[in-house]
Amino acid sequence: MLDEPRSGRLAAWGNALLAGLAAPDDVAQRIVGQDAVHRITGLPGENGPVGLTLGLGRLRALGVTGLRLALPVSGHPLGLTGPPDFNDLALEAGEAVLTAGAVPLGLVPDVSEAGPAGDVHVEVEWRCLPVRDAPPADVPSLGEAERELAEALRDATSALAALDVAGAGGPTAHAALEAYRARAARGREVLAPGYPPRAVRVLELAQRVAALVEIAGDGHGAAVSASQIAARAELLRPVERTARRAQVAAYNAYVEESERRRP
């Protein structure tokens, strides 16, 4: 619920590296997170897979000036530019990173896991492919995203109350709600150096809304019929869409701000 998408970490900390605000080794560590290893394949000028540090350096040498996030779902290619083959890969992964600058490229994570529960070894291969040089689909401005989120948070909270997710939803929903509250209260670092405070604020709010939607969507809550369950899903769908759009707007704020400053 409050976990960053891998593409979000790559975009945020990759932007910090491109801006000279973070050291390469620190950036690689931030992007990898709890995974074992990340590699990039298909980079122009490279014959095989390379590590994150070398890969990000290669992107900078190619003229990449920033990285954007995409969080597409079926029927909503949020943040994508095409072509269809790349969009299909991004849609299957549920996320992607697109470059800004001289060379339009896209990176999609391919995640593999091995090992027993509690000791899972996770490797990520970022597949680099050419994309169209076009505006990302349906990405709002930070201001627009913040206004939409304020309304969406009210809707999500009202939906939770009306559906009695923490009550009639049973112990699973109640535990999820309490875990969300505890994690939100602790807080954590989001984004990376170089992002405006408003982007951090929008991302934190978007994550709260997404968490509430996820909790409301788990189990049946107070709904006791198929029609009530369907009505709840219909109510929460636009709230989830708003939260995803706001997350993309927050991660992409670095590139948007850089382009506004460019003569």
mmCIF file of C-alpha atoms in Angstrom:
data_model
loop_
_atom_site.group_PDB
_atom_site.id
_atom_site.type_symbol
_atom_site.label_atom_id
_atom_site.label_comp_id
_atom_site.label_asym_id
_atom_site.label_seq_id
_atom_site.Cartn_x
_atom_site.Cartn_y
_atom_site.Cartn_z
ATOM 1 C CA MET A 1 0.000 0.000 0.000
ATOM 2 C CA LEU A 2 2.738 2.452 0.894
ATOM 3 C CA ASP A 3 5.496 0.692 -1.047
ATOM 4 C CA GLU A 4 7.106 2.541 -3.930
ATOM 5 C CA PRO A 5 6.908 0.960 -7.365
ATOM 6 C CA ARG A 6 10.342 -0.074 -8.594
ATOM 7 C CA SER A 7 9.909 2.248 -11.556
ATOM 8 C CA GLY A 8 9.231 5.082 -9.126
ATOM 9 C CA ARG A 9 12.512 4.460 -7.321
ATOM 10 C CA LEU A 10 14.382 4.271 -10.620
ATOM 11 C CA ALA A 11 12.829 7.514 -11.860
ATOM 12 C CA ALA A 12 13.293 9.474 -8.629
ATOM 13 C CA TRP A 13 16.834 8.431 -7.799
ATOM 14 C CA GLY A 14 17.862 8.342 -11.443
ATOM 15 C CA ASN A 15 16.810 11.981 -11.650
ATOM 16 C CA ALA A 16 18.879 12.772 -8.554
ATOM 17 C CA LEU A 17 21.900 11.193 -10.243
ATOM 18 C CA LEU A 18 21.331 13.018 -13.528
ATOM 19 C CA ALA A 19 21.105 16.298 -11.585
ATOM 20 C CA GLY A 20 24.350 15.578 -9.740
ATOM 21 C CA LEU A 21 22.566 15.552 -6.376
ATOM 22 C CA ALA A 22 23.407 11.977 -5.350
ATOM 23 C CA ALA A 23 26.400 9.673 -5.720
ATOM 24 C CA PRO A 24 26.131 6.756 -8.193
ATOM 25 C CA ASP A 25 26.638 4.035 -5.578
ATOM 26 C CA ASP A 26 24.034 5.579 -3.258
ATOM 27 C CA VAL A 27 21.584 5.854 -6.147
ATOM 28 C CA ALA A 28 22.042 2.209 -7.112
ATOM 29 C CA GLN A 29 21.486 1.125 -3.506
ATOM 30 C CA ARG A 30 18.305 3.203 -3.241
ATOM 31 C CA ILE A 31 16.890 1.788 -6.457
ATOM 32 C CA VAL A 32 17.686 -1.841 -5.616
ATOM 33 C CA GLY A 33 16.127 -1.534 -2.163
ATOM 34 C CA GLN A 34 15.359 -4.987 -0.762
ATOM 35 C CA ASP A 35 16.019 -6.743 -4.070
ATOM 36 C CA ALA A 36 19.200 -8.722 -4.711
ATOM 37 C CA VAL A 37 20.316 -7.171 -7.971
ATOM 38 C CA HIS A 38 19.106 -4.952 -10.825
ATOM 39 C CA ARG A 39 20.444 -5.025 -14.393
ATOM 40 C CA ILE A 40 19.589 -3.147 -17.588
ATOM 41 C CA THR A 41 19.452 -4.903 -20.955
ATOM 42 C CA GLY A 42 19.046 -3.485 -24.450
ATOM 43 C CA LEU A 43 20.838 -0.196 -23.817
ATOM 44 C CA PRO A 44 22.155 1.425 -27.002
ATOM 45 C CA GLY A 45 25.910 0.903 -27.174
ATOM 46 C CA GLU A 46 25.903 -2.090 -24.810
ATOM 47 C CA ASN A 47 26.029 -5.699 -26.016
ATOM 48 C CA GLY A 48 24.652 -7.305 -22.865
ATOM 49 C CA PRO A 49 23.195 -6.605 -19.432
ATOM 50 C CA VAL A 50 24.860 -3.912 -17.325
ATOM 51 C CA GLY A 51 24.534 -2.807 -13.733
ATOM 52 C CA LEU A 52 22.553 0.225 -12.650
ATOM 53 C CA THR A 53 25.545 2.523 -12.189
ATOM 54 C CA LEU A 54 26.926 1.842 -15.656
ATOM 55 C CA GLY A 55 23.449 1.839 -17.179
ATOM 56 C CA LEU A 56 22.456 5.227 -15.759
ATOM 57 C CA GLY A 57 25.810 6.617 -16.828
ATOM 58 C CA ARG A 58 25.182 5.348 -20.346
ATOM 59 C CA LEU A 59 21.757 7.010 -20.396
ATOM 60 C CA ARG A 60 23.309 10.317 -19.375
ATOM 61 C CA ALA A 61 25.954 9.958 -22.098
ATOM 62 C CA LEU A 62 23.168 9.369 -24.632
ATOM 63 C CA GLY A 63 21.641 12.738 -23.743
ATOM 64 C CA VAL A 64 18.962 11.644 -21.255
ATOM 65 C CA THR A 65 18.119 14.607 -19.008
ATOM 66 C CA GLY A 66 15.351 13.090 -16.874
ATOM 67 C CA LEU A 67 13.209 10.047 -16.139
ATOM 68 C CA ARG A 68 9.428 9.789 -15.977
ATOM 69 C CA LEU A 69 7.176 7.188 -14.354
ATOM 70 C CA ALA A 70 4.277 5.375 -16.016
ATOM 71 C CA LEU A 71 1.668 3.342 -14.079
ATOM 72 C CA PRO A 72 -0.653 1.905 -16.738
ATOM 73 C CA VAL A 73 -3.586 -0.430 -16.212
ATOM 74 C CA SER A 74 -5.976 -1.953 -18.709
ATOM 75 C CA GLY A 75 -7.907 0.831 -20.417
ATOM 76 C CA HIS A 76 -5.711 3.570 -18.949
ATOM 77 C CA PRO A 77 -2.171 3.871 -20.442
ATOM 78 C CA LEU A 78 -1.134 6.391 -17.790
ATOM 79 C CA GLY A 79 2.230 7.951 -18.568
ATOM 80 C CA LEU A 80 2.884 5.967 -21.754
ATOM 81 C CA THR A 81 3.667 7.308 -25.228
ATOM 82 C CA GLY A 82 3.755 4.180 -27.408
ATOM 83 C CA PRO A 83 4.481 2.274 -29.554
ATOM 84 C CA PRO A 84 1.941 -0.493 -28.869
ATOM 85 C CA ASP A 85 4.595 -3.192 -28.337
ATOM 86 C CA PHE A 86 6.225 -1.211 -25.539
ATOM 87 C CA ASN A 87 2.856 -0.251 -24.079
ATOM 88 C CA ASP A 88 1.902 -3.930 -23.913
ATOM 89 C CA LEU A 89 5.053 -4.774 -21.943
ATOM 90 C CA ALA A 90 4.496 -1.863 -19.582
ATOM 91 C CA LEU A 91 0.859 -2.810 -19.104
ATOM 92 C CA GLU A 92 1.838 -6.388 -18.238
ATOM 93 C CA ALA A 93 4.344 -5.110 -15.659
ATOM 94 C CA GLY A 94 2.003 -2.385 -14.417
ATOM 95 C CA GLU A 95 4.812 0.167 -14.522
ATOM 96 C CA ALA A 96 7.616 1.613 -16.641
ATOM 97 C CA VAL A 97 10.158 4.429 -16.865
ATOM 98 C CA LEU A 98 10.457 6.746 -19.865
ATOM 99 C CA THR A 99 13.422 8.984 -20.626
ATOM 100 C CA ALA A 100 13.349 12.686 -21.371
ATOM 101 C CA GLY A 101 15.989 14.307 -23.541
ATOM 102 C CA ALA A 102 17.718 13.479 -26.786
ATOM 103 C CA VAL A 103 16.891 9.765 -27.001
ATOM 104 C CA PRO A 104 13.332 8.528 -26.268
ATOM 105 C CA LEU A 105 13.708 5.208 -24.461
ATOM 106 C CA GLY A 106 11.561 3.176 -22.114
ATOM 107 C CA LEU A 107 12.513 0.700 -19.395
ATOM 108 C CA VAL A 108 10.215 -2.049 -18.113
ATOM 109 C CA PRO A 109 11.074 -4.212 -15.075
ATOM 110 C CA ASP A 110 11.034 -7.997 -15.422
ATOM 111 C CA VAL A 111 11.039 -9.408 -11.877
ATOM 112 C CA SER A 112 12.116 -12.963 -11.034
ATOM 113 C CA GLU A 113 11.969 -14.578 -7.596
ATOM 114 C CA ALA A 114 13.540 -17.728 -6.177
ATOM 115 C CA GLY A 115 13.896 -19.299 -2.751
ATOM 116 C CA PRO A 116 11.646 -20.245 0.176
ATOM 117 C CA ALA A 117 9.257 -17.902 1.953
ATOM 118 C CA GLY A 118 11.183 -15.520 4.162
ATOM 119 C CA ASP A 119 14.352 -15.880 2.102
ATOM 120 C CA VAL A 120 13.268 -14.896 -1.391
ATOM 121 C CA HIS A 121 15.995 -13.823 -3.827
ATOM 122 C CA VAL A 122 14.652 -11.126 -6.174
ATOM 123 C CA GLU A 123 16.368 -10.093 -9.385
ATOM 124 C CA VAL A 124 15.139 -7.339 -11.697
ATOM 125 C CA GLU A 125 15.995 -6.986 -15.366
ATOM 126 C CA TRP A 126 15.134 -3.598 -16.849
ATOM 127 C CA ARG A 127 14.345 -4.077 -20.535
ATOM 128 C CA CYS A 128 15.288 -0.944 -22.485
ATOM 129 C CA LEU A 129 13.394 -0.277 -25.720
ATOM 130 C CA PRO A 130 12.774 2.707 -28.003
ATOM 131 C CA VAL A 131 9.546 4.652 -27.436
ATOM 132 C CA ARG A 132 7.736 7.460 -29.180
ATOM 133 C CA ASP A 133 8.778 11.035 -28.512
ATOM 134 C CA ALA A 134 5.350 12.279 -27.426
ATOM 135 C CA PRO A 135 3.633 13.721 -24.334
ATOM 136 C CA PRO A 136 2.863 11.048 -21.686
ATOM 137 C CA ALA A 137 -0.777 9.995 -21.611
ATOM 138 C CA ASP A 138 -3.134 11.587 -19.044
ATOM 139 C CA VAL A 139 -0.527 12.924 -16.582
ATOM 140 C CA PRO A 140 -1.885 15.910 -14.612
ATOM 141 C CA SER A 141 0.063 18.862 -13.274
ATOM 142 C CA LEU A 142 0.997 18.805 -9.598
ATOM 143 C CA GLY A 143 -1.596 21.458 -8.830
ATOM 144 C CA GLU A 144 -4.343 19.565 -10.622
ATOM 145 C CA ALA A 145 -3.326 16.312 -8.931
ATOM 146 C CA GLU A 146 -3.371 17.895 -5.489
ATOM 147 C CA ARG A 147 -6.859 19.318 -5.993
ATOM 148 C CA GLU A 148 -8.179 15.983 -7.275
ATOM 149 C CA LEU A 149 -6.603 14.111 -4.365
ATOM 150 C CA ALA A 150 -8.243 16.252 -1.716
ATOM 151 C CA GLU A 151 -11.635 15.313 -3.116
ATOM 152 C CA ALA A 152 -10.630 11.680 -3.658
ATOM 153 C CA LEU A 153 -9.470 11.311 -0.051
ATOM 154 C CA ARG A 154 -12.860 12.488 1.170
ATOM 155 C CA ASP A 155 -14.559 9.995 -1.150
ATOM 156 C CA ALA A 156 -12.347 7.101 -0.019
ATOM 157 C CA THR A 157 -12.852 7.914 3.654
ATOM 158 C CA SER A 158 -16.604 8.157 3.176
ATOM 159 C CA ALA A 159 -16.621 4.843 1.334
ATOM 160 C CA LEU A 160 -14.750 3.145 4.174
ATOM 161 C CA ALA A 161 -17.183 4.528 6.723
ATOM 162 C CA ALA A 162 -20.260 3.602 4.690
ATOM 163 C CA LEU A 163 -18.986 0.083 4.058
ATOM 164 C CA ASP A 164 -17.822 -0.422 7.644
ATOM 165 C CA VAL A 165 -14.600 -2.004 6.426
ATOM 166 C CA ALA A 166 -13.001 -1.874 9.847
ATOM 167 C CA GLY A 167 -16.090 -3.316 11.522
ATOM 168 C CA ALA A 168 -18.244 -5.698 9.535
ATOM 169 C CA GLY A 169 -15.287 -6.365 7.265
ATOM 170 C CA GLY A 170 -13.908 -8.666 9.914
ATOM 171 C CA PRO A 171 -10.438 -9.105 11.390
ATOM 172 C CA THR A 172 -8.572 -9.069 8.048
ATOM 173 C CA ALA A 173 -9.877 -5.655 7.028
ATOM 174 C CA HIS A 174 -9.441 -4.341 10.561
ATOM 175 C CA ALA A 175 -5.804 -5.503 10.674
ATOM 176 C CA ALA A 176 -5.121 -3.935 7.281
ATOM 177 C CA LEU A 177 -6.579 -0.635 8.401
ATOM 178 C CA GLU A 178 -4.537 -0.626 11.612
ATOM 179 C CA ALA A 179 -1.344 -1.520 9.707
ATOM 180 C CA TYR A 180 -1.989 1.351 7.312
ATOM 181 C CA ARG A 181 -2.501 3.789 10.176
ATOM 182 C CA ALA A 182 0.705 2.662 11.894
ATOM 183 C CA ARG A 183 2.822 2.971 8.760
ATOM 184 C CA ALA A 184 1.315 6.340 7.850
ATOM 185 C CA ALA A 185 1.983 7.619 11.375
ATOM 186 C CA ARG A 186 5.632 6.539 11.228
ATOM 187 C CA GLY A 187 6.117 8.176 7.853
ATOM 188 C CA ARG A 188 9.140 7.575 5.636
ATOM 189 C CA GLU A 189 11.358 9.255 3.114
ATOM 190 C CA VAL A 190 9.795 9.644 -0.322
ATOM 191 C CA LEU A 191 11.173 10.753 -3.670
ATOM 192 C CA ALA A 192 14.796 11.937 -3.792
ATOM 193 C CA PRO A 193 16.932 15.093 -3.650
ATOM 194 C CA GLY A 194 15.932 17.688 -6.213
ATOM 195 C CA TYR A 195 12.159 17.276 -5.972
ATOM 196 C CA PRO A 196 10.001 20.240 -4.921
ATOM 197 C CA PRO A 197 8.241 19.964 -1.539
ATOM 198 C CA ARG A 198 4.870 20.030 -3.273
ATOM 199 C CA ALA A 199 5.736 16.830 -5.142
ATOM 200 C CA VAL A 200 6.577 15.102 -1.855
ATOM 201 C CA ARG A 201 3.288 16.289 -0.365
ATOM 202 C CA VAL A 202 1.282 15.092 -3.367
ATOM 203 C CA LEU A 203 2.972 11.680 -3.379
ATOM 204 C CA GLU A 204 2.353 11.130 0.328
ATOM 205 C CA LEU A 205 -1.314 12.026 -0.083
ATOM 206 C CA ALA A 206 -1.626 9.823 -3.178
ATOM 207 C CA GLN A 207 -0.206 6.881 -1.242
ATOM 208 C CA ARG A 208 -2.705 7.455 1.560
ATOM 209 C CA VAL A 209 -5.591 7.471 -0.883
ATOM 210 C CA ALA A 210 -4.284 4.345 -2.652
ATOM 211 C CA ALA A 211 -3.942 2.576 0.699
ATOM 212 C CA LEU A 212 -7.508 3.409 1.688
ATOM 213 C CA VAL A 213 -8.797 2.194 -1.677
ATOM 214 C CA GLU A 214 -6.893 -1.070 -1.306
ATOM 215 C CA ILE A 215 -8.278 -1.648 2.181
ATOM 216 C CA ALA A 216 -11.809 -0.831 1.046
ATOM 217 C CA GLY A 217 -11.435 -3.221 -1.883
ATOM 218 C CA ASP A 218 -10.269 -6.199 0.207
ATOM 219 C CA GLY A 219 -12.899 -8.608 1.432
ATOM 220 C CA HIS A 220 -16.587 -7.794 1.405
ATOM 221 C CA GLY A 221 -16.806 -5.303 4.259
ATOM 222 C CA ALA A 222 -20.434 -4.630 5.064
ATOM 223 C CA ALA A 223 -21.581 -5.618 1.578
ATOM 224 C CA VAL A 224 -23.675 -8.750 1.715
ATOM 225 C CA SER A 225 -24.755 -9.087 -1.898
ATOM 226 C CA ALA A 226 -23.091 -9.180 -5.290
ATOM 227 C CA SER A 227 -24.793 -5.924 -6.246
ATOM 228 C CA GLN A 228 -23.403 -4.157 -3.172
ATOM 229 C CA ILE A 229 -19.903 -5.477 -3.886
ATOM 230 C CA ALA A 230 -20.175 -4.251 -7.482
ATOM 231 C CA ALA A 231 -21.416 -0.859 -6.301
ATOM 232 C CA ARG A 232 -18.441 -0.516 -3.986
ATOM 233 C CA ALA A 233 -16.010 -1.359 -6.777
ATOM 234 C CA GLU A 234 -17.685 1.214 -9.006
ATOM 235 C CA LEU A 235 -17.401 3.830 -6.268
ATOM 236 C CA LEU A 236 -13.711 3.209 -5.641
ATOM 237 C CA ARG A 237 -12.568 2.924 -9.277
ATOM 238 C CA PRO A 238 -12.286 6.667 -9.976
ATOM 239 C CA VAL A 239 -10.608 7.200 -6.594
ATOM 240 C CA GLU A 240 -7.923 4.648 -7.450
ATOM 241 C CA ARG A 241 -7.437 6.267 -10.859
ATOM 242 C CA THR A 242 -6.953 9.670 -9.240
ATOM 243 C CA ALA A 243 -4.366 8.277 -6.820
ATOM 244 C CA ARG A 244 -2.382 6.669 -9.655
ATOM 245 C CA ARG A 245 -2.442 9.883 -11.710
ATOM 246 C CA ALA A 246 -1.211 11.860 -8.726
ATOM 247 C CA GLN A 247 1.627 9.429 -8.040
ATOM 248 C CA VAL A 248 2.818 9.761 -11.633
ATOM 249 C CA ALA A 249 2.530 13.548 -11.461
ATOM 250 C CA ALA A 250 4.670 13.593 -8.306
ATOM 251 C CA TYR A 251 7.429 11.378 -9.681
ATOM 252 C CA ASN A 252 7.429 13.294 -12.974
ATOM 253 C CA ALA A 253 7.591 16.708 -11.293
ATOM 254 C CA TYR A 254 11.386 16.832 -11.596
ATOM 255 C CA VAL A 255 11.265 16.539 -15.386
ATOM 256 C CA GLU A 256 8.327 18.911 -15.728
ATOM 257 C CA GLU A 257 10.082 21.541 -13.589
ATOM 258 C CA SER A 258 13.322 21.121 -15.551
ATOM 259 C CA GLU A 259 11.514 21.584 -18.858
ATOM 260 C CA ARG A 260 9.761 24.727 -17.623
ATOM 261 C CA ARG A 261 13.111 26.246 -16.672
ATOM 262 C CA ARG A 262 14.701 25.410 -20.006
ATOM 263 C CA PRO A 263 14.997 28.438 -22.334
#
